[in-house]
mmCIF file with all atom_site columns, C-alpha atoms and ligand atoms in Angstrom:
data_model
loop_
_atom_site.group_PDB
_atom_site.id
_atom_site.type_symbol
_atom_site.label_atom_id
_atom_site.label_alt_id
_atom_site.label_comp_id
_atom_site.label_asym_id
_atom_site.label_entity_id
_atom_site.label_seq_id
_atom_site.pdbx_PDB_ins_code
_atom_site.Cartn_x
_atom_site.Cartn_y
_atom_site.Cartn_z
_atom_site.occupancy
_atom_site.B_iso_or_equiv
_atom_site.pdbx_formal_charge
_atom_site.auth_seq_id
_atom_site.auth_comp_id
_atom_site.auth_asym_id
_atom_site.auth_atom_id
_atom_site.pdbx_PDB_model_num
ATOM   1   C CA  . MET A 1 1   ? -128.036 227.963 30.093 1.00 61.00 ? 1   MET A CA  1
ATOM   2   C CA  . SER A 1 2   ? -130.067 226.225 32.851 1.00 82.00 ? 2   SER A CA  1
ATOM   3   C CA  . GLU A 1 3   ? -128.940 226.305 36.429 1.00 91.00 ? 3   GLU A CA  1
ATOM   4   C CA  . PRO A 1 4   ? -126.411 223.482 37.234 1.00 93.00 ? 4   PRO A CA  1
ATOM   5   C CA  . PHE A 1 5   ? -127.464 223.514 40.961 1.00 96.00 ? 5   PHE A CA  1
ATOM   6   C CA  . VAL A 1 6   ? -130.992 223.744 42.295 1.00 96.00 ? 6   VAL A CA  1
ATOM   7   C CA  . GLU A 1 7   ? -132.088 223.934 45.891 1.00 97.00 ? 7   GLU A CA  1
ATOM   8   C CA  . VAL A 1 8   ? -134.477 221.021 46.263 1.00 97.00 ? 8   VAL A CA  1
ATOM   9   C CA  . VAL A 1 9   ? -135.420 221.346 49.993 1.00 98.00 ? 9   VAL A CA  1
ATOM   10  C CA  . ASP A 1 10  ? -134.647 224.543 51.895 1.00 98.00 ? 10  ASP A CA  1
ATOM   11  C CA  . GLU A 1 11  ? -133.359 224.601 55.486 1.00 98.00 ? 11  GLU A CA  1
ATOM   12  C CA  . ALA A 1 12  ? -136.639 225.531 57.169 1.00 98.00 ? 12  ALA A CA  1
ATOM   13  C CA  . THR A 1 13  ? -138.598 222.752 55.261 1.00 98.00 ? 13  THR A CA  1
ATOM   14  C CA  . LEU A 1 14  ? -135.861 220.222 56.269 1.00 98.00 ? 14  LEU A CA  1
ATOM   15  C CA  . GLN A 1 15  ? -136.080 221.263 59.904 1.00 98.00 ? 15  GLN A CA  1
ATOM   16  C CA  . GLU A 1 16  ? -139.868 221.126 59.920 1.00 98.00 ? 16  GLU A CA  1
ATOM   17  C CA  . ARG A 1 17  ? -139.956 217.628 58.402 1.00 98.00 ? 17  ARG A CA  1
ATOM   18  C CA  . VAL A 1 18  ? -137.254 216.380 60.829 1.00 98.00 ? 18  VAL A CA  1
ATOM   19  C CA  . ALA A 1 19  ? -139.319 217.589 63.759 1.00 98.00 ? 19  ALA A CA  1
ATOM   20  C CA  . GLN A 1 20  ? -142.370 215.792 62.421 1.00 98.00 ? 20  GLN A CA  1
ATOM   21  C CA  . LEU A 1 21  ? -140.438 212.548 62.013 1.00 98.00 ? 21  LEU A CA  1
ATOM   22  C CA  . GLY A 1 22  ? -139.278 212.989 65.623 1.00 97.00 ? 22  GLY A CA  1
ATOM   23  C CA  . SER A 1 23  ? -142.805 213.252 66.780 1.00 97.00 ? 23  SER A CA  1
ATOM   24  C CA  . GLU A 1 24  ? -143.866 210.169 64.809 1.00 97.00 ? 24  GLU A CA  1
ATOM   25  C CA  . ILE A 1 25  ? -140.951 208.152 66.207 1.00 97.00 ? 25  ILE A CA  1
ATOM   26  C CA  . SER A 1 26  ? -141.538 209.353 69.767 1.00 95.00 ? 26  SER A CA  1
ATOM   27  C CA  . ALA A 1 27  ? -145.161 208.262 69.655 1.00 94.00 ? 27  ALA A CA  1
ATOM   28  C CA  . ASP A 1 28  ? -144.219 204.769 68.346 1.00 95.00 ? 28  ASP A CA  1
ATOM   29  C CA  . TYR A 1 29  ? -141.428 204.048 70.810 1.00 93.00 ? 29  TYR A CA  1
ATOM   30  C CA  . GLU A 1 30  ? -143.163 205.433 73.879 1.00 84.00 ? 30  GLU A CA  1
ATOM   31  C CA  . GLY A 1 31  ? -141.808 203.413 76.901 1.00 83.00 ? 31  GLY A CA  1
ATOM   32  C CA  . THR A 1 32  ? -139.073 201.564 75.141 1.00 89.00 ? 32  THR A CA  1
ATOM   33  C CA  . PRO A 1 33  ? -136.257 203.925 73.979 1.00 93.00 ? 33  PRO A CA  1
ATOM   34  C CA  . PRO A 1 34  ? -134.361 202.421 71.042 1.00 96.00 ? 34  PRO A CA  1
ATOM   35  C CA  . ILE A 1 35  ? -130.674 202.440 70.251 1.00 97.00 ? 35  ILE A CA  1
ATOM   36  C CA  . VAL A 1 36  ? -130.297 204.995 67.439 1.00 98.00 ? 36  VAL A CA  1
ATOM   37  C CA  . VAL A 1 37  ? -127.686 203.841 64.964 1.00 98.00 ? 37  VAL A CA  1
ATOM   38  C CA  . GLY A 1 38  ? -126.339 206.430 62.541 1.00 98.00 ? 38  GLY A CA  1
ATOM   39  C CA  . VAL A 1 39  ? -124.733 205.369 59.324 1.00 97.00 ? 39  VAL A CA  1
ATOM   40  C CA  . LEU A 1 40  ? -121.566 207.472 58.817 1.00 97.00 ? 40  LEU A CA  1
ATOM   41  C CA  . LYS A 1 41  ? -120.937 209.830 57.352 1.00 96.00 ? 41  LYS A CA  1
ATOM   42  C CA  . GLY A 1 42  ? -124.040 210.848 55.439 1.00 97.00 ? 42  GLY A CA  1
ATOM   43  C CA  . SER A 1 43  ? -126.593 210.554 58.279 1.00 98.00 ? 43  SER A CA  1
ATOM   44  C CA  . LEU A 1 44  ? -124.735 212.819 60.667 1.00 98.00 ? 44  LEU A CA  1
ATOM   45  C CA  . PRO A 1 45  ? -126.451 216.205 60.197 1.00 98.00 ? 45  PRO A CA  1
ATOM   46  C CA  . PHE A 1 46  ? -129.892 214.532 60.001 1.00 98.00 ? 46  PHE A CA  1
ATOM   47  C CA  . MET A 1 47  ? -129.271 212.355 63.064 1.00 98.00 ? 47  MET A CA  1
ATOM   48  C CA  . THR A 1 48  ? -127.976 215.281 65.074 1.00 98.00 ? 48  THR A CA  1
ATOM   49  C CA  . ASP A 1 49  ? -131.162 217.250 64.355 1.00 98.00 ? 49  ASP A CA  1
ATOM   50  C CA  . LEU A 1 50  ? -133.528 214.278 64.713 1.00 98.00 ? 50  LEU A CA  1
ATOM   51  C CA  . VAL A 1 51  ? -132.411 213.065 68.116 1.00 98.00 ? 51  VAL A CA  1
ATOM   52  C CA  . LYS A 1 52  ? -133.125 216.504 69.606 1.00 97.00 ? 52  LYS A CA  1
ATOM   53  C CA  . HIS A 1 53  ? -136.755 215.774 68.869 1.00 97.00 ? 53  HIS A CA  1
ATOM   54  C CA  . LEU A 1 54  ? -136.808 212.465 70.776 1.00 94.00 ? 54  LEU A CA  1
ATOM   55  C CA  . PRO A 1 55  ? -138.015 213.110 74.258 1.00 88.00 ? 55  PRO A CA  1
ATOM   56  C CA  . PHE A 1 56  ? -136.443 210.020 75.885 1.00 85.00 ? 56  PHE A CA  1
ATOM   57  C CA  . GLY A 1 57  ? -133.107 208.750 76.902 1.00 88.00 ? 57  GLY A CA  1
ATOM   58  C CA  . VAL A 1 58  ? -131.873 207.156 73.685 1.00 90.00 ? 58  VAL A CA  1
ATOM   59  C CA  . GLU A 1 59  ? -128.493 205.674 73.298 1.00 96.00 ? 59  GLU A CA  1
ATOM   60  C CA  . LEU A 1 60  ? -126.549 206.524 70.114 1.00 98.00 ? 60  LEU A CA  1
ATOM   61  C CA  . ASP A 1 61  ? -124.255 204.324 68.167 1.00 98.00 ? 61  ASP A CA  1
ATOM   62  C CA  . PHE A 1 62  ? -122.560 204.489 64.751 1.00 98.00 ? 62  PHE A CA  1
ATOM   63  C CA  . LEU A 1 63  ? -121.289 202.335 61.959 1.00 98.00 ? 63  LEU A CA  1
ATOM   64  C CA  . SER A 1 64  ? -119.670 202.968 58.689 1.00 96.00 ? 64  SER A CA  1
ATOM   65  C CA  . LEU A 1 65  ? -119.697 200.984 55.466 1.00 92.00 ? 65  LEU A CA  1
ATOM   66  C CA  . THR A 1 66  ? -117.439 200.792 52.424 1.00 87.00 ? 66  THR A CA  1
ATOM   67  C CA  . ARG A 1 67  ? -118.960 200.237 49.057 1.00 80.00 ? 67  ARG A CA  1
ATOM   68  C CA  . PHE A 1 68  ? -117.096 198.708 46.151 1.00 77.00 ? 68  PHE A CA  1
ATOM   69  C CA  . GLY A 1 69  ? -118.458 200.055 42.823 1.00 70.00 ? 69  GLY A CA  1
ATOM   70  C CA  . HIS A 1 70  ? -121.814 201.636 42.348 1.00 64.00 ? 70  HIS A CA  1
ATOM   71  C CA  . HIS A 1 71  ? -123.967 198.479 42.831 1.00 64.00 ? 71  HIS A CA  1
ATOM   72  C CA  . GLY A 1 72  ? -121.172 196.579 44.406 1.00 69.00 ? 72  GLY A CA  1
ATOM   73  C CA  . ARG A 1 73  ? -120.504 194.683 47.604 1.00 77.00 ? 73  ARG A CA  1
ATOM   74  C CA  . VAL A 1 74  ? -120.840 196.483 50.908 1.00 82.00 ? 74  VAL A CA  1
ATOM   75  C CA  . SER A 1 75  ? -118.375 195.789 53.723 1.00 88.00 ? 75  SER A CA  1
ATOM   76  C CA  . LEU A 1 76  ? -118.241 197.120 57.330 1.00 92.00 ? 76  LEU A CA  1
ATOM   77  C CA  . ALA A 1 77  ? -115.510 199.745 57.846 1.00 94.00 ? 77  ALA A CA  1
ATOM   78  C CA  . MET A 1 78  ? -116.518 200.571 61.449 1.00 96.00 ? 78  MET A CA  1
ATOM   79  C CA  . ASP A 1 79  ? -118.879 198.507 63.655 1.00 97.00 ? 79  ASP A CA  1
ATOM   80  C CA  . THR A 1 80  ? -121.202 199.603 66.460 1.00 98.00 ? 80  THR A CA  1
ATOM   81  C CA  . SER A 1 81  ? -120.010 199.323 70.034 1.00 97.00 ? 81  SER A CA  1
ATOM   82  C CA  . LEU A 1 82  ? -123.156 198.796 72.083 1.00 98.00 ? 82  LEU A CA  1
ATOM   83  C CA  . SER A 1 83  ? -124.779 195.401 72.644 1.00 97.00 ? 83  SER A CA  1
ATOM   84  C CA  . MET A 1 84  ? -127.891 195.208 70.357 1.00 97.00 ? 84  MET A CA  1
ATOM   85  C CA  . ASP A 1 85  ? -129.051 191.971 72.028 1.00 97.00 ? 85  ASP A CA  1
ATOM   86  C CA  . GLY A 1 86  ? -132.809 192.141 72.704 1.00 97.00 ? 86  GLY A CA  1
ATOM   87  C CA  . ARG A 1 87  ? -132.923 195.856 71.981 1.00 96.00 ? 87  ARG A CA  1
ATOM   88  C CA  . ASP A 1 88  ? -135.024 197.881 69.599 1.00 97.00 ? 88  ASP A CA  1
ATOM   89  C CA  . VAL A 1 89  ? -132.836 199.516 67.014 1.00 98.00 ? 89  VAL A CA  1
ATOM   90  C CA  . LEU A 1 90  ? -133.581 202.554 64.860 1.00 98.00 ? 90  LEU A CA  1
ATOM   91  C CA  . ILE A 1 91  ? -131.253 202.862 61.876 1.00 98.00 ? 91  ILE A CA  1
ATOM   92  C CA  . VAL A 1 92  ? -130.784 206.433 60.624 1.00 98.00 ? 92  VAL A CA  1
ATOM   93  C CA  . GLU A 1 93  ? -129.936 206.715 56.925 1.00 98.00 ? 93  GLU A CA  1
ATOM   94  C CA  . ASP A 1 94  ? -129.463 209.834 54.761 1.00 98.00 ? 94  ASP A CA  1
ATOM   95  C CA  . ILE A 1 95  ? -130.962 208.277 51.654 1.00 98.00 ? 95  ILE A CA  1
ATOM   96  C CA  . VAL A 1 96  ? -132.145 204.916 50.404 1.00 97.00 ? 96  VAL A CA  1
ATOM   97  C CA  . ASP A 1 97  ? -131.455 204.395 46.734 1.00 95.00 ? 97  ASP A CA  1
ATOM   98  C CA  . THR A 1 98  ? -131.099 200.794 45.438 1.00 93.00 ? 98  THR A CA  1
ATOM   99  C CA  . GLY A 1 99  ? -131.848 199.551 48.931 1.00 94.00 ? 99  GLY A CA  1
ATOM   100 C CA  . LEU A 1 100 ? -128.774 197.282 48.986 1.00 92.00 ? 100 LEU A CA  1
ATOM   101 C CA  . THR A 1 101 ? -127.017 199.183 51.795 1.00 93.00 ? 101 THR A CA  1
ATOM   102 C CA  . LEU A 1 102 ? -130.084 199.164 54.020 1.00 95.00 ? 102 LEU A CA  1
ATOM   103 C CA  . THR A 1 103 ? -130.769 195.444 53.377 1.00 94.00 ? 103 THR A CA  1
ATOM   104 C CA  . THR A 1 104 ? -127.242 194.668 54.554 1.00 93.00 ? 104 THR A CA  1
ATOM   105 C CA  . LEU A 1 105 ? -127.656 196.919 57.635 1.00 96.00 ? 105 LEU A CA  1
ATOM   106 C CA  . ARG A 1 106 ? -130.957 195.513 58.766 1.00 97.00 ? 106 ARG A CA  1
ATOM   107 C CA  . ARG A 1 107 ? -129.554 191.925 58.481 1.00 96.00 ? 107 ARG A CA  1
ATOM   108 C CA  . LEU A 1 108 ? -126.539 192.962 60.508 1.00 96.00 ? 108 LEU A CA  1
ATOM   109 C CA  . MET A 1 109 ? -128.673 194.337 63.323 1.00 97.00 ? 109 MET A CA  1
ATOM   110 C CA  . GLU A 1 110 ? -130.692 191.142 63.321 1.00 97.00 ? 110 GLU A CA  1
ATOM   111 C CA  . VAL A 1 111 ? -127.567 189.062 63.536 1.00 97.00 ? 111 VAL A CA  1
ATOM   112 C CA  . LYS A 1 112 ? -126.457 191.166 66.487 1.00 98.00 ? 112 LYS A CA  1
ATOM   113 C CA  . GLY A 1 113 ? -129.664 190.020 68.230 1.00 98.00 ? 113 GLY A CA  1
ATOM   114 C CA  . ALA A 1 114 ? -131.849 193.182 67.896 1.00 98.00 ? 114 ALA A CA  1
ATOM   115 C CA  . ARG A 1 115 ? -135.437 192.501 68.912 1.00 97.00 ? 115 ARG A CA  1
ATOM   116 C CA  . ASP A 1 116 ? -136.884 194.976 66.434 1.00 97.00 ? 116 ASP A CA  1
ATOM   117 C CA  . VAL A 1 117 ? -135.180 196.895 63.632 1.00 98.00 ? 117 VAL A CA  1
ATOM   118 C CA  . ARG A 1 118 ? -136.661 199.967 61.969 1.00 98.00 ? 118 ARG A CA  1
ATOM   119 C CA  . THR A 1 119 ? -135.306 202.601 59.682 1.00 98.00 ? 119 THR A CA  1
ATOM   120 C CA  . VAL A 1 120 ? -135.722 206.320 59.339 1.00 98.00 ? 120 VAL A CA  1
ATOM   121 C CA  . ALA A 1 121 ? -134.446 207.716 56.106 1.00 98.00 ? 121 ALA A CA  1
ATOM   122 C CA  . LEU A 1 122 ? -134.483 211.347 55.376 1.00 98.00 ? 122 LEU A CA  1
ATOM   123 C CA  . LEU A 1 123 ? -134.678 210.743 51.571 1.00 98.00 ? 123 LEU A CA  1
ATOM   124 C CA  . ASP A 1 124 ? -136.069 207.946 49.533 1.00 98.00 ? 124 ASP A CA  1
ATOM   125 C CA  . LYS A 1 125 ? -135.266 207.431 45.793 1.00 97.00 ? 125 LYS A CA  1
ATOM   126 C CA  . ALA A 1 126 ? -138.079 204.879 45.581 1.00 94.00 ? 126 ALA A CA  1
ATOM   127 C CA  . THR A 1 127 ? -138.085 204.551 41.852 1.00 94.00 ? 127 THR A CA  1
ATOM   128 C CA  . ARG A 1 128 ? -134.531 203.291 41.864 1.00 94.00 ? 128 ARG A CA  1
ATOM   129 C CA  . ARG A 1 129 ? -135.028 200.416 44.292 1.00 95.00 ? 129 ARG A CA  1
ATOM   130 C CA  . ILE A 1 130 ? -133.423 197.070 43.290 1.00 93.00 ? 130 ILE A CA  1
ATOM   131 C CA  . VAL A 1 131 ? -134.273 195.212 46.558 1.00 94.00 ? 131 VAL A CA  1
ATOM   132 C CA  . ASP A 1 132 ? -137.555 195.712 48.354 1.00 95.00 ? 132 ASP A CA  1
ATOM   133 C CA  . VAL A 1 133 ? -136.635 196.840 51.887 1.00 97.00 ? 133 VAL A CA  1
ATOM   134 C CA  . PRO A 1 134 ? -138.891 198.381 54.557 1.00 96.00 ? 134 PRO A CA  1
ATOM   135 C CA  . VAL A 1 135 ? -138.395 202.042 55.459 1.00 98.00 ? 135 VAL A CA  1
ATOM   136 C CA  . GLU A 1 136 ? -140.682 202.690 58.421 1.00 98.00 ? 136 GLU A CA  1
ATOM   137 C CA  . TYR A 1 137 ? -140.113 206.493 58.502 1.00 98.00 ? 137 TYR A CA  1
ATOM   138 C CA  . ARG A 1 138 ? -139.234 208.642 55.552 1.00 98.00 ? 138 ARG A CA  1
ATOM   139 C CA  . GLY A 1 139 ? -138.698 212.302 55.225 1.00 98.00 ? 139 GLY A CA  1
ATOM   140 C CA  . PHE A 1 140 ? -139.070 212.995 51.517 1.00 98.00 ? 140 PHE A CA  1
ATOM   141 C CA  . GLU A 1 141 ? -139.506 211.019 48.375 1.00 97.00 ? 141 GLU A CA  1
ATOM   142 C CA  . VAL A 1 142 ? -137.055 212.415 45.777 1.00 96.00 ? 142 VAL A CA  1
ATOM   143 C CA  . GLY A 1 143 ? -136.394 211.872 42.079 1.00 93.00 ? 143 GLY A CA  1
ATOM   144 C CA  . ASP A 1 144 ? -133.195 210.248 40.690 1.00 92.00 ? 144 ASP A CA  1
ATOM   145 C CA  . GLU A 1 145 ? -131.039 213.338 40.345 1.00 94.00 ? 145 GLU A CA  1
ATOM   146 C CA  . PHE A 1 146 ? -127.777 213.539 42.246 1.00 97.00 ? 146 PHE A CA  1
ATOM   147 C CA  . LEU A 1 147 ? -128.373 215.254 45.527 1.00 98.00 ? 147 LEU A CA  1
ATOM   148 C CA  . LEU A 1 148 ? -125.907 217.177 47.694 1.00 98.00 ? 148 LEU A CA  1
ATOM   149 C CA  . GLY A 1 149 ? -125.873 218.806 51.091 1.00 98.00 ? 149 GLY A CA  1
ATOM   150 C CA  . TYR A 1 150 ? -127.333 218.088 54.537 1.00 98.00 ? 150 TYR A CA  1
ATOM   151 C CA  . GLY A 1 151 ? -125.114 215.039 54.856 1.00 98.00 ? 151 GLY A CA  1
ATOM   152 C CA  . LEU A 1 152 ? -124.855 214.094 51.225 1.00 98.00 ? 152 LEU A CA  1
ATOM   153 C CA  . ASP A 1 153 ? -121.418 214.580 49.730 1.00 97.00 ? 153 ASP A CA  1
ATOM   154 C CA  . TRP A 1 154 ? -119.638 214.977 46.474 1.00 96.00 ? 154 TRP A CA  1
ATOM   155 C CA  . GLU A 1 155 ? -116.105 213.527 46.717 1.00 94.00 ? 155 GLU A CA  1
ATOM   156 C CA  . GLY A 1 156 ? -116.338 213.835 50.479 1.00 94.00 ? 156 GLY A CA  1
ATOM   157 C CA  . ARG A 1 157 ? -117.282 217.526 50.448 1.00 95.00 ? 157 ARG A CA  1
ATOM   158 C CA  . PHE A 1 158 ? -120.353 219.642 51.066 1.00 96.00 ? 158 PHE A CA  1
ATOM   159 C CA  . ARG A 1 159 ? -121.926 217.389 53.815 1.00 97.00 ? 159 ARG A CA  1
ATOM   160 C CA  . ASN A 1 160 ? -122.093 220.618 55.926 1.00 97.00 ? 160 ASN A CA  1
ATOM   161 C CA  . VAL A 1 161 ? -124.359 222.528 53.525 1.00 97.00 ? 161 VAL A CA  1
ATOM   162 C CA  . ARG A 1 162 ? -127.550 223.426 55.510 1.00 97.00 ? 162 ARG A CA  1
ATOM   163 C CA  . SER A 1 163 ? -130.121 222.609 52.791 1.00 98.00 ? 163 SER A CA  1
ATOM   164 C CA  . LEU A 1 164 ? -130.504 219.963 50.098 1.00 98.00 ? 164 LEU A CA  1
ATOM   165 C CA  . TRP A 1 165 ? -129.438 220.636 46.491 1.00 98.00 ? 165 TRP A CA  1
ATOM   166 C CA  . GLY A 1 166 ? -129.947 218.726 43.222 1.00 97.00 ? 166 GLY A CA  1
ATOM   167 C CA  . VAL A 1 167 ? -127.047 218.741 40.810 1.00 97.00 ? 167 VAL A CA  1
ATOM   168 C CA  . MET A 1 168 ? -128.388 219.128 37.279 1.00 94.00 ? 168 MET A CA  1
ATOM   169 C CA  . ASP A 1 169 ? -124.937 219.135 35.664 1.00 93.00 ? 169 ASP A CA  1
ATOM   170 C CA  . LEU A 1 170 ? -122.411 216.888 37.218 1.00 95.00 ? 170 LEU A CA  1
ATOM   171 C CA  . LYS A 1 171 ? -119.710 217.959 34.800 1.00 95.00 ? 171 LYS A CA  1
ATOM   172 C CA  . THR A 1 172 ? -119.925 221.566 36.004 1.00 95.00 ? 172 THR A CA  1
ATOM   173 C CA  . LEU A 1 173 ? -119.597 220.355 39.617 1.00 95.00 ? 173 LEU A CA  1
ATOM   174 C CA  . ALA A 1 174 ? -116.567 218.194 38.723 1.00 95.00 ? 174 ALA A CA  1
ATOM   175 C CA  . ASP A 1 175 ? -114.915 220.956 36.668 1.00 95.00 ? 175 ASP A CA  1
ATOM   176 C CA  . GLU A 1 176 ? -115.634 223.865 38.980 1.00 93.00 ? 176 GLU A CA  1
ATOM   177 C CA  . PRO A 1 177 ? -116.758 222.752 42.440 1.00 94.00 ? 177 PRO A CA  1
ATOM   178 C CA  . GLN A 1 178 ? -116.027 226.275 43.714 1.00 93.00 ? 178 GLN A CA  1
ATOM   179 C CA  . LEU A 1 179 ? -119.083 227.521 41.805 1.00 93.00 ? 179 LEU A CA  1
ATOM   180 C CA  . PHE A 1 180 ? -121.259 225.381 44.053 1.00 95.00 ? 180 PHE A CA  1
ATOM   181 C CA  . ALA A 1 181 ? -119.252 226.426 47.112 1.00 95.00 ? 181 ALA A CA  1
ATOM   182 C CA  . GLN A 1 182 ? -119.818 230.121 46.319 1.00 94.00 ? 182 GLN A CA  1
ATOM   183 C CA  . LYS A 1 183 ? -123.522 229.472 45.783 1.00 94.00 ? 183 LYS A CA  1
ATOM   184 C CA  . VAL A 1 184 ? -124.024 227.873 49.154 1.00 95.00 ? 184 VAL A CA  1
ATOM   185 C CA  . PHE A 1 185 ? -121.356 229.552 51.248 1.00 93.00 ? 185 PHE A CA  1
ATOM   186 C CA  . GLY A 1 186 ? -121.016 232.887 49.521 1.00 88.00 ? 186 GLY A CA  1
ATOM   187 C CA  . GLU A 1 187 ? -118.312 234.654 47.615 1.00 82.00 ? 187 GLU A CA  1
ATOM   188 C CA  . GLY A 1 188 ? -114.789 233.787 48.658 1.00 76.00 ? 188 GLY A CA  1
ATOM   189 C CA  . ALA A 1 189 ? -115.769 230.334 49.921 1.00 78.00 ? 189 ALA A CA  1
ATOM   190 C CA  . LEU A 1 190 ? -112.771 228.040 49.909 1.00 71.00 ? 190 LEU A CA  1
ATOM   191 C CA  . ILE A 1 191 ? -112.659 224.359 49.178 1.00 72.00 ? 191 ILE A CA  1
ATOM   192 C CA  . ARG A 1 192 ? -109.683 222.083 49.320 1.00 68.00 ? 192 ARG A CA  1
ATOM   193 C CA  . GLY A 1 193 ? -107.704 221.788 46.191 1.00 62.00 ? 193 GLY A CA  1
ATOM   194 C CA  . VAL A 1 194 ? -109.069 224.835 44.450 1.00 63.00 ? 194 VAL A CA  1
ATOM   195 C CA  . ALA A 1 195 ? -107.168 228.056 44.344 1.00 51.00 ? 195 ALA A CA  1
ATOM   196 C CA  . ALA A 1 196 ? -108.736 230.838 46.461 1.00 47.00 ? 196 ALA A CA  1
ATOM   197 C CA  . ALA A 1 197 ? -108.154 233.641 43.952 1.00 42.00 ? 197 ALA A CA  1
ATOM   198 C CA  . ARG A 1 198 ? -109.759 233.129 40.576 1.00 42.00 ? 198 ARG A CA  1
HETATM 199 P P1  . 5GP B 2 .   ? -128.171 202.193 48.177 1.00 93.47 ? 201 5GP B P1  1
HETATM 200 O O1  . 5GP B 2 .   ? -127.387 201.021 48.747 1.00 93.47 ? 201 5GP B O1  1
HETATM 201 O O2  . 5GP B 2 .   ? -129.556 202.348 48.670 1.00 93.47 ? 201 5GP B O2  1
HETATM 202 O O3  . 5GP B 2 .   ? -128.142 202.164 46.706 1.00 93.47 ? 201 5GP B O3  1
HETATM 203 O O4  . 5GP B 2 .   ? -127.330 203.488 48.463 1.00 93.47 ? 201 5GP B O4  1
HETATM 204 C C1  . 5GP B 2 .   ? -127.535 204.321 49.509 1.00 93.47 ? 201 5GP B C1  1
HETATM 205 C C2  . 5GP B 2 .   ? -126.240 205.215 49.619 1.00 93.47 ? 201 5GP B C2  1
HETATM 206 O O5  . 5GP B 2 .   ? -125.979 205.747 48.241 1.00 93.47 ? 201 5GP B O5  1
HETATM 207 C C3  . 5GP B 2 .   ? -126.501 206.445 50.399 1.00 93.47 ? 201 5GP B C3  1
HETATM 208 O O6  . 5GP B 2 .   ? -126.209 206.162 51.744 1.00 93.47 ? 201 5GP B O6  1
HETATM 209 C C4  . 5GP B 2 .   ? -125.571 207.441 49.784 1.00 93.47 ? 201 5GP B C4  1
HETATM 210 O O7  . 5GP B 2 .   ? -124.267 207.282 50.327 1.00 93.47 ? 201 5GP B O7  1
HETATM 211 C C5  . 5GP B 2 .   ? -125.496 207.053 48.357 1.00 93.47 ? 201 5GP B C5  1
HETATM 212 N N1  . 5GP B 2 .   ? -126.379 207.944 47.509 1.00 93.47 ? 201 5GP B N1  1
HETATM 213 C C6  . 5GP B 2 .   ? -127.504 207.561 46.834 1.00 93.47 ? 201 5GP B C6  1
HETATM 214 N N2  . 5GP B 2 .   ? -128.029 208.566 46.206 1.00 93.47 ? 201 5GP B N2  1
HETATM 215 C C7  . 5GP B 2 .   ? -127.207 209.616 46.392 1.00 93.47 ? 201 5GP B C7  1
HETATM 216 C C8  . 5GP B 2 .   ? -127.285 211.052 45.960 1.00 93.47 ? 201 5GP B C8  1
HETATM 217 O O8  . 5GP B 2 .   ? -128.132 211.539 45.250 1.00 93.47 ? 201 5GP B O8  1
HETATM 218 N N3  . 5GP B 2 .   ? -126.273 211.821 46.462 1.00 93.47 ? 201 5GP B N3  1
HETATM 219 C C9  . 5GP B 2 .   ? -125.209 211.357 47.206 1.00 93.47 ? 201 5GP B C9  1
HETATM 220 N N4  . 5GP B 2 .   ? -124.280 212.262 47.580 1.00 93.47 ? 201 5GP B N4  1
HETATM 221 N N5  . 5GP B 2 .   ? -125.226 210.083 47.648 1.00 93.47 ? 201 5GP B N5  1
HETATM 222 C C10 . 5GP B 2 .   ? -126.129 209.256 47.268 1.00 93.47 ? 201 5GP B C10 1
#
């Protein structure tokens, strides 16, 4: 039987690419530090690593969105707190898929008065795009498999996995999530709702 879970990008490669993105961004924003806006919760590990590579005094802000249905409407669950008026804003996304979320976010930053809005996305599922939306900085272009780890979740779990995994068999993940937990965290790894002893 083929492997249900495959490591798509290992930790060292992720960290190396994040550092490169940091250098690119630093060069472009020289002299005008942006507000870096993280989209919760998926961008958290990536944003934490990325901002360590920005050698200027950035301000951080966050927002969170709720999505209704897979291609459905997006609404704001938590808004940013800083004034964006006249500022350069860098949106940090984990992954751009259809592009609908990012389109909404960019508009929102413009409505808040941002002077310039750019996006850094760790991952880009470019072949799945429904709306054309600019992504100024991208880490990796990926295929259309379901990805997990380094911010990306399954049912709210596994965002803390240090590398990026592709799920080849979603049914195995749904039926036995502890198999994935053991693979990435080692034998005896616990996850909520699954009995420890099996
Ligand atoms: P879009 O609006 O571009 O279709 O959706 C982007 C959002 O979809 C991401 O922020 C992420 O929450 C979710 N998403 C897209 N592809 C994946 C994936 O492969 N794995 C996970 N866990 N979430 C994904």
